[in-house]
mmCIF file with all atom_site columns, C-alpha atoms in Angstrom:
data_model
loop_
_atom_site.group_PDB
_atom_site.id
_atom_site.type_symbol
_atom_site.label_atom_id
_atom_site.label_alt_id
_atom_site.label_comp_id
_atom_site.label_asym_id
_atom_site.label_entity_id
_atom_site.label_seq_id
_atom_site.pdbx_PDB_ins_code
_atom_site.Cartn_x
_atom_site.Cartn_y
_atom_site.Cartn_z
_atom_site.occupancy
_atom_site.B_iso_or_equiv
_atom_site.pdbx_formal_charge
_atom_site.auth_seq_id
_atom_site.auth_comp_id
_atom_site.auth_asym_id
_atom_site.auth_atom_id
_atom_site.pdbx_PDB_model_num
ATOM 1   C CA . UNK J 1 1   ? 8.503   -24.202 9.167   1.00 77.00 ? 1158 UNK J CA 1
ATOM 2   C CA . UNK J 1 2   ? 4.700   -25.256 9.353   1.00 75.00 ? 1159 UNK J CA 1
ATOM 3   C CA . UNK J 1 3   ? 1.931   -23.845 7.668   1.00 79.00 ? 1160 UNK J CA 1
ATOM 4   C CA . UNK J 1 4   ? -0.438  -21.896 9.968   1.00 76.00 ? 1161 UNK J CA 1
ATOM 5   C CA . UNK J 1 5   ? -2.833  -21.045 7.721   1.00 80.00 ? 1162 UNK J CA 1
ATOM 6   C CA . UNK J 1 6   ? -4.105  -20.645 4.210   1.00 81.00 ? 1163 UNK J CA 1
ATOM 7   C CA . UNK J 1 7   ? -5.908  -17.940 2.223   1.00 80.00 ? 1164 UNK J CA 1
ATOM 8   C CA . UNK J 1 8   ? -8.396  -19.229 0.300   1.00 81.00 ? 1165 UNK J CA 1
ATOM 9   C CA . UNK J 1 9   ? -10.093 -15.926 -1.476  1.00 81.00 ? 1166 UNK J CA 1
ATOM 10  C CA . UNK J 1 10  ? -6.827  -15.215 -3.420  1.00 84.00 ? 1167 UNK J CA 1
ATOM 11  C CA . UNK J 1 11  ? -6.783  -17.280 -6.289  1.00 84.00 ? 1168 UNK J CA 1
ATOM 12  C CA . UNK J 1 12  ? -5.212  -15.027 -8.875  1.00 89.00 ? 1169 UNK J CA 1
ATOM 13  C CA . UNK J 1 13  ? -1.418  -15.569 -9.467  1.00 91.00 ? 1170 UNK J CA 1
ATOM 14  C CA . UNK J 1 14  ? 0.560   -13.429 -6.629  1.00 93.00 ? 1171 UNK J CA 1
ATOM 15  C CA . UNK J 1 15  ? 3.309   -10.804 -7.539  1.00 94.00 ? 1172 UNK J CA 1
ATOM 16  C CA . UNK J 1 16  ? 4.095   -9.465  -4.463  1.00 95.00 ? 1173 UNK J CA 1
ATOM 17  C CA . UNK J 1 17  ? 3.403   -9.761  -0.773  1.00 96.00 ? 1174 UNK J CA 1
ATOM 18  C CA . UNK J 1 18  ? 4.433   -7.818  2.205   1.00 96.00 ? 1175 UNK J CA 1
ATOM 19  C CA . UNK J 1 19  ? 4.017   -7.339  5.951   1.00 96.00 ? 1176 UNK J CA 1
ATOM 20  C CA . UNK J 1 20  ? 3.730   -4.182  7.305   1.00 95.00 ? 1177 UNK J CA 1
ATOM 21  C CA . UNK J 1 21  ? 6.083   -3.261  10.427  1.00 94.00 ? 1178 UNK J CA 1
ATOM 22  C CA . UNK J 1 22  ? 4.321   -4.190  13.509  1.00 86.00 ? 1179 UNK J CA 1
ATOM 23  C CA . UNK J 1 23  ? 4.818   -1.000  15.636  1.00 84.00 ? 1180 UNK J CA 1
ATOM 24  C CA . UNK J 1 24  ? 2.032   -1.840  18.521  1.00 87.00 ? 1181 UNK J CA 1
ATOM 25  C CA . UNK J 1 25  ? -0.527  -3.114  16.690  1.00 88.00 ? 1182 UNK J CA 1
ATOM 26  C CA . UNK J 1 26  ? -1.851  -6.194  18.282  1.00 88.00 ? 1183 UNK J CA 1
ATOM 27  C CA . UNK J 1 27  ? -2.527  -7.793  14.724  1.00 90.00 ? 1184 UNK J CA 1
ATOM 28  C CA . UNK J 1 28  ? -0.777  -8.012  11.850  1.00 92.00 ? 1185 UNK J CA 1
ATOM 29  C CA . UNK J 1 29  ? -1.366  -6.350  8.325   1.00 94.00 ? 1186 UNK J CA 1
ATOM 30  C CA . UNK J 1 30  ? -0.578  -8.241  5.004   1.00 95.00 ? 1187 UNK J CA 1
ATOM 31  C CA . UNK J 1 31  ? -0.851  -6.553  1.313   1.00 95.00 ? 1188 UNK J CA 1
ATOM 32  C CA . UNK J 1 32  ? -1.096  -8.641  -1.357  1.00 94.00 ? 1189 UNK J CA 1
ATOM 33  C CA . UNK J 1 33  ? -0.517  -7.355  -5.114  1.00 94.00 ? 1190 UNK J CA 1
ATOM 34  C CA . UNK J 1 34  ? -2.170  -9.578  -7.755  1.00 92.00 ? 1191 UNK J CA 1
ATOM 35  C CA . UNK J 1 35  ? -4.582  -8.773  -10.198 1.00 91.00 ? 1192 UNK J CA 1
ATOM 36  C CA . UNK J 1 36  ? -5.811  -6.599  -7.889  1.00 91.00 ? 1193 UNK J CA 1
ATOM 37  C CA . UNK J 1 37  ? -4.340  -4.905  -4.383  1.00 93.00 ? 1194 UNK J CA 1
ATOM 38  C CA . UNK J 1 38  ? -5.892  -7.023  -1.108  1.00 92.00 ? 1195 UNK J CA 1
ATOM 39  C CA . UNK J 1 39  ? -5.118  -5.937  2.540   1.00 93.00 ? 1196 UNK J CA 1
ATOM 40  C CA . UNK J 1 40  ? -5.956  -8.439  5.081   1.00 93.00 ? 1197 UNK J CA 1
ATOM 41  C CA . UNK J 1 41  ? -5.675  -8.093  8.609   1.00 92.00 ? 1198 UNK J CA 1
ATOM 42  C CA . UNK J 1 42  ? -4.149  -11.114 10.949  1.00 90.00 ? 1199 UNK J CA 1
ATOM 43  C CA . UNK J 1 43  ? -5.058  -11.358 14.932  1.00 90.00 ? 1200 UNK J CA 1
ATOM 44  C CA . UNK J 1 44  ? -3.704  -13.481 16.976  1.00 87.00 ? 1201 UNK J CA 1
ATOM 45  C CA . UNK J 1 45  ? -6.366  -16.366 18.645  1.00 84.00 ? 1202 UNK J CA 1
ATOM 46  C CA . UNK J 1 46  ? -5.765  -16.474 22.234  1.00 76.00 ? 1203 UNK J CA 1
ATOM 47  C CA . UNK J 1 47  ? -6.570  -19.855 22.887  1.00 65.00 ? 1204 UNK J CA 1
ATOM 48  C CA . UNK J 1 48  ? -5.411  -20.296 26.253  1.00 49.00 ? 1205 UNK J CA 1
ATOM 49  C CA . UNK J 1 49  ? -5.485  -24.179 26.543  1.00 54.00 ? 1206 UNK J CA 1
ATOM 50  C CA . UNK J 1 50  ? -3.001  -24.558 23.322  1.00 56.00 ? 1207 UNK J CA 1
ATOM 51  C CA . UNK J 1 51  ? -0.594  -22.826 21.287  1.00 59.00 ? 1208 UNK J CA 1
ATOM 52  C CA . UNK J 1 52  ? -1.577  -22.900 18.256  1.00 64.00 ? 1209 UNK J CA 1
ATOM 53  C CA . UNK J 1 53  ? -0.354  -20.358 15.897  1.00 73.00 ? 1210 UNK J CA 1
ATOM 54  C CA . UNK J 1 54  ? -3.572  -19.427 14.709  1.00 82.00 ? 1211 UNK J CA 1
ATOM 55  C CA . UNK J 1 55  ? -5.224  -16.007 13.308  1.00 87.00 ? 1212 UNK J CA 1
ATOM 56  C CA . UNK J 1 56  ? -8.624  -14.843 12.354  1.00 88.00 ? 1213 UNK J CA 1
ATOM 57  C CA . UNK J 1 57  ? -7.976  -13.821 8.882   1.00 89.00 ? 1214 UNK J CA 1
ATOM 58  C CA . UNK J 1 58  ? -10.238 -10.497 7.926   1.00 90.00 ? 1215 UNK J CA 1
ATOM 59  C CA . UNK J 1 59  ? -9.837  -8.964  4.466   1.00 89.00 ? 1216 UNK J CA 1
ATOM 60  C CA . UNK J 1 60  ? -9.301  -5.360  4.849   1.00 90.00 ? 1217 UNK J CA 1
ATOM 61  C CA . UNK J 1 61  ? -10.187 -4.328  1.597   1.00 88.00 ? 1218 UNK J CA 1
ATOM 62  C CA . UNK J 1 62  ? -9.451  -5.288  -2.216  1.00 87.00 ? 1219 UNK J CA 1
ATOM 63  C CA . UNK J 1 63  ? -8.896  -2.126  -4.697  1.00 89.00 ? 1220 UNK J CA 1
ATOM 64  C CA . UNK J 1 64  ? -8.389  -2.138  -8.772  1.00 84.00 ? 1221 UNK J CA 1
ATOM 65  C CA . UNK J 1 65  ? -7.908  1.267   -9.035  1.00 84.00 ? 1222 UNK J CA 1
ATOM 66  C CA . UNK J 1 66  ? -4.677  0.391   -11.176 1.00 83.00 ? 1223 UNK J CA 1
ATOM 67  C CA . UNK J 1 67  ? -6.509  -1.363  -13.660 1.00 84.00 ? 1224 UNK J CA 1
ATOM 68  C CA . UNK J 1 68  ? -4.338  -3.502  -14.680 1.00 87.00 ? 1225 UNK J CA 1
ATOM 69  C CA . UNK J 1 69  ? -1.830  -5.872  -12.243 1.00 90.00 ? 1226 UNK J CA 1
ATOM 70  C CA . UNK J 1 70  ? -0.540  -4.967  -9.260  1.00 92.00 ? 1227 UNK J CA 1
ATOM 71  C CA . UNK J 1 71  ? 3.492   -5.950  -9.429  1.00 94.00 ? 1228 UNK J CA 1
ATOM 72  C CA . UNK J 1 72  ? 4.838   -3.971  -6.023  1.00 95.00 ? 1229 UNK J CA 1
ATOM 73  C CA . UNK J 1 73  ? 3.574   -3.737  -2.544  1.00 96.00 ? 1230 UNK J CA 1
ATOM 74  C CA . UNK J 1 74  ? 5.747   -1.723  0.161   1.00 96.00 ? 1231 UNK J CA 1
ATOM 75  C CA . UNK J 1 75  ? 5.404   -0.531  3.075   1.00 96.00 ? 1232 UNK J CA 1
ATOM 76  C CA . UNK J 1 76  ? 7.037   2.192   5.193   1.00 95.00 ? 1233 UNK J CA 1
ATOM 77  C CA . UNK J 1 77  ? 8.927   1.907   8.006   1.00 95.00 ? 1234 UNK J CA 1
ATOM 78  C CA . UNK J 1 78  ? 5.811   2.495   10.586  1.00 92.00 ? 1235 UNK J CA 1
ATOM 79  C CA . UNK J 1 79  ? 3.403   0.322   8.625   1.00 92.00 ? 1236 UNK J CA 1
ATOM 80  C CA . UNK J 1 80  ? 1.415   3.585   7.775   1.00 92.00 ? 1237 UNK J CA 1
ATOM 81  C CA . UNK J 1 81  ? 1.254   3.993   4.502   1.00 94.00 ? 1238 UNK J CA 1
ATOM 82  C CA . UNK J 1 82  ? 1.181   0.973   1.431   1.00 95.00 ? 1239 UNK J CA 1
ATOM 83  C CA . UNK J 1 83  ? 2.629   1.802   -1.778  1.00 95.00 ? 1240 UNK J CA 1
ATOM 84  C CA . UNK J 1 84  ? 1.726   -0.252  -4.883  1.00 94.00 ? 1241 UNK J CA 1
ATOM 85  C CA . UNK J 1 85  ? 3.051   -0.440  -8.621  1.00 92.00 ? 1242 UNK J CA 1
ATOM 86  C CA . UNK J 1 86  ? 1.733   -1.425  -11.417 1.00 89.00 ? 1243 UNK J CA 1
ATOM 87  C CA . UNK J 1 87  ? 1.348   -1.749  -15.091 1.00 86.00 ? 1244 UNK J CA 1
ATOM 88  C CA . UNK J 1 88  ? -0.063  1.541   -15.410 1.00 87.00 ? 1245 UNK J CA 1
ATOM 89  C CA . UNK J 1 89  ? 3.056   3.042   -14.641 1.00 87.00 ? 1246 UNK J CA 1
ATOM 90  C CA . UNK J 1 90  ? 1.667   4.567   -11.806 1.00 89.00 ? 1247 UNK J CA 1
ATOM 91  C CA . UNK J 1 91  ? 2.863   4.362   -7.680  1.00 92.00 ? 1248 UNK J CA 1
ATOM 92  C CA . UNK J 1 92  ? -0.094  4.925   -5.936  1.00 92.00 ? 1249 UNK J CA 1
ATOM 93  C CA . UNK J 1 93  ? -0.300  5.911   -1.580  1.00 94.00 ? 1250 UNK J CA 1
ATOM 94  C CA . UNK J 1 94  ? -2.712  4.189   0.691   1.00 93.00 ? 1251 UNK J CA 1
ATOM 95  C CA . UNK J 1 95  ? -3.720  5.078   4.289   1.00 94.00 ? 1252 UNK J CA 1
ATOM 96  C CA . UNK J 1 96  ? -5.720  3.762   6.767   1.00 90.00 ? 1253 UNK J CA 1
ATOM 97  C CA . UNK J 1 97  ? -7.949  5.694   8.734   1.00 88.00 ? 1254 UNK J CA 1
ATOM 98  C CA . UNK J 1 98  ? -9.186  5.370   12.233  1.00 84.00 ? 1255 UNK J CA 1
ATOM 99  C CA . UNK J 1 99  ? -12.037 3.210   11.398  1.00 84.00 ? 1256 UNK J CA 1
ATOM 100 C CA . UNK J 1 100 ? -9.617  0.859   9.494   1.00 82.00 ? 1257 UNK J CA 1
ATOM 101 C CA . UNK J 1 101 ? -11.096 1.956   6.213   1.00 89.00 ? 1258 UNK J CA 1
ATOM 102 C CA . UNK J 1 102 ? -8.468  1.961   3.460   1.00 90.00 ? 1259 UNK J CA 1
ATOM 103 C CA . UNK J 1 103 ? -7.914  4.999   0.774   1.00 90.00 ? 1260 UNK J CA 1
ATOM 104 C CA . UNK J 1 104 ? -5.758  5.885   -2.003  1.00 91.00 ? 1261 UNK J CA 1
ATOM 105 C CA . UNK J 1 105 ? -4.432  9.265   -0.532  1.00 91.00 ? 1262 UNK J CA 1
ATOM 106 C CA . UNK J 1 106 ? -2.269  10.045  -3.359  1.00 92.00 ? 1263 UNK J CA 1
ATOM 107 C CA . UNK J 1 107 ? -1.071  9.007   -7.171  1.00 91.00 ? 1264 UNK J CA 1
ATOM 108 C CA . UNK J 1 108 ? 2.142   9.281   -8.550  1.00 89.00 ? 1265 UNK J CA 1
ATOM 109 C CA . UNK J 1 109 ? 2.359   9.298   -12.449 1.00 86.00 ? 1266 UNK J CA 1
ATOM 110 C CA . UNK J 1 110 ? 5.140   9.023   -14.882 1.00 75.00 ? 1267 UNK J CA 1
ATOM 111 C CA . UNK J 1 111 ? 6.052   12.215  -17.123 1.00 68.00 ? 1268 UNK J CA 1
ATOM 112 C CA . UNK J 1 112 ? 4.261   10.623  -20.289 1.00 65.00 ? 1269 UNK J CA 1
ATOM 113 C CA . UNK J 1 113 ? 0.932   10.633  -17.817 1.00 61.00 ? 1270 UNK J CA 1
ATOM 114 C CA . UNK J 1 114 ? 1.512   14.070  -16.768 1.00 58.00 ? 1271 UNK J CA 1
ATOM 115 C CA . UNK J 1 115 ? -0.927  16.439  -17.817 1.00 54.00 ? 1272 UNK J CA 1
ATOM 116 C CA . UNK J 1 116 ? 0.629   18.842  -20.346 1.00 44.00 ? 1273 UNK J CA 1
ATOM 117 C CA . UNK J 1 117 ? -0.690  22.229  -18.591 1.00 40.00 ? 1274 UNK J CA 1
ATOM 118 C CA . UNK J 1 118 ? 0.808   20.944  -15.184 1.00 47.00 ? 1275 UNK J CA 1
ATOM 119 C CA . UNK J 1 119 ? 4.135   21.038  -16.979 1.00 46.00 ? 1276 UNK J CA 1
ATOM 120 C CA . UNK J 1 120 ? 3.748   24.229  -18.502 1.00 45.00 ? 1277 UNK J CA 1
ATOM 121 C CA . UNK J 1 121 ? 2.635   25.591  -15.096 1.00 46.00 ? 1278 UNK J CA 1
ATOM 122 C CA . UNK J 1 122 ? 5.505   24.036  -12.923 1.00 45.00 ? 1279 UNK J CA 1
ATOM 123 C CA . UNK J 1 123 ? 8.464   23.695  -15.828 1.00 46.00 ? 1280 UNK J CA 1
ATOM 124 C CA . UNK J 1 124 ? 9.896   20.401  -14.791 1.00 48.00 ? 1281 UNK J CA 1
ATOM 125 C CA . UNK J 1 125 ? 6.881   18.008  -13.178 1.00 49.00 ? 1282 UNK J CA 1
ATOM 126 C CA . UNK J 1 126 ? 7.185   17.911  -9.349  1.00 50.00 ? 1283 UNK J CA 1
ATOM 127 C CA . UNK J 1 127 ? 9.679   20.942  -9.266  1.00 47.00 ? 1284 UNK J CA 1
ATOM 128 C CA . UNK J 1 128 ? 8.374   24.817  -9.116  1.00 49.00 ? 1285 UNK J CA 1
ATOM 129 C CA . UNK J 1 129 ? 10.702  28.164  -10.372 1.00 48.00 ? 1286 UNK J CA 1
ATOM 130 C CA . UNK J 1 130 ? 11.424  29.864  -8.027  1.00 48.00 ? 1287 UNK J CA 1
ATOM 131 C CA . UNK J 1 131 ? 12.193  33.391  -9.059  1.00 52.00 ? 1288 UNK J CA 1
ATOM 132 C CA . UNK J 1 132 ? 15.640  35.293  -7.467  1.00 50.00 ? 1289 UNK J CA 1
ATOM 133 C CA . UNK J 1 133 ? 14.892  38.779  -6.239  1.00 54.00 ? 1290 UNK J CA 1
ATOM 134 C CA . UNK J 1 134 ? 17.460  41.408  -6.830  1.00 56.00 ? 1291 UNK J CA 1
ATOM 135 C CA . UNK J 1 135 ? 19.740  41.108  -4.689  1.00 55.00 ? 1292 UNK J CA 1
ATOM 136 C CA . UNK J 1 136 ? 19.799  37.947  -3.355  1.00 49.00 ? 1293 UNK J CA 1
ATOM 137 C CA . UNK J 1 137 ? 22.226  35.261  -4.374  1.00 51.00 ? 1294 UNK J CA 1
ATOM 138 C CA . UNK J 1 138 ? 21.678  31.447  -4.272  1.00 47.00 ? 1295 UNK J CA 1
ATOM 139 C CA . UNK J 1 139 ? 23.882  29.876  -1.456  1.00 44.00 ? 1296 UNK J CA 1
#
């Protein structure tokens, strides 16, 4: 093994890292939980008179929108969509679009964070009644 390259911009203590799958992408995609959530983006220089395992480093964006530290990065198995944990309790979704601007598309709280008229309204949080006709049996 031989260093390639450094990243100089994070200098906060790093909990987590994590490649996304490289499903025909000509770069690569890195997510980087710390203090904060960074997503950097890592192409490939074609330098055709040496090989040297170089890469234009770009950061993609940088979010705090937990707050507090970032402890989990994952990705899934396409390299679509980031998930990140942190103190907050929270598991929040992030998507690219198709001008490689990043978003949190969704937020996934714990049943303490829940808001108590969303619980009334569904019963159990995440889960709907369903009412049974007359009639009908459950199979």
């Amino acid at each position: 093994w031989h260093r390639v390259e450094t990243f100089n911009n994070v200098t906060d203590p790093v909990h987590d890292i994590a490649f996304a799958p490289n499903i025909g992408r000509s770069y690569h995609v890195l997510a980087i939980g710390s203090k904060d959530l960074r997503i950097f983006t890592l192409k490939p220089l074609q330098d055709v008179k040496e090989e040297t395992g170089r890469f234009e480093i770009k950061q993609a964006a940088i979010y705090d929108e937990h707050k507090v530290a970032v402890w989990r990065v994952c990705w899934n198995v396409t390299g679509t969509i980031l998930a990140t944990s942190g103190d907050d309790g929270q598991v929040k979704l992030w998507k690219c679009n198709y001008m490689d601007r990043w978003k949190c598309v969704a937020t996934l709280k714990s049943d303490s964070q829940a808001n108590e008229a969303t619980r009334d309204e569904l019963g159990k949080i995440g889960f709907k009644k369903l009412a049974m006709q007359a009639g009908h049996t459950w199979h």
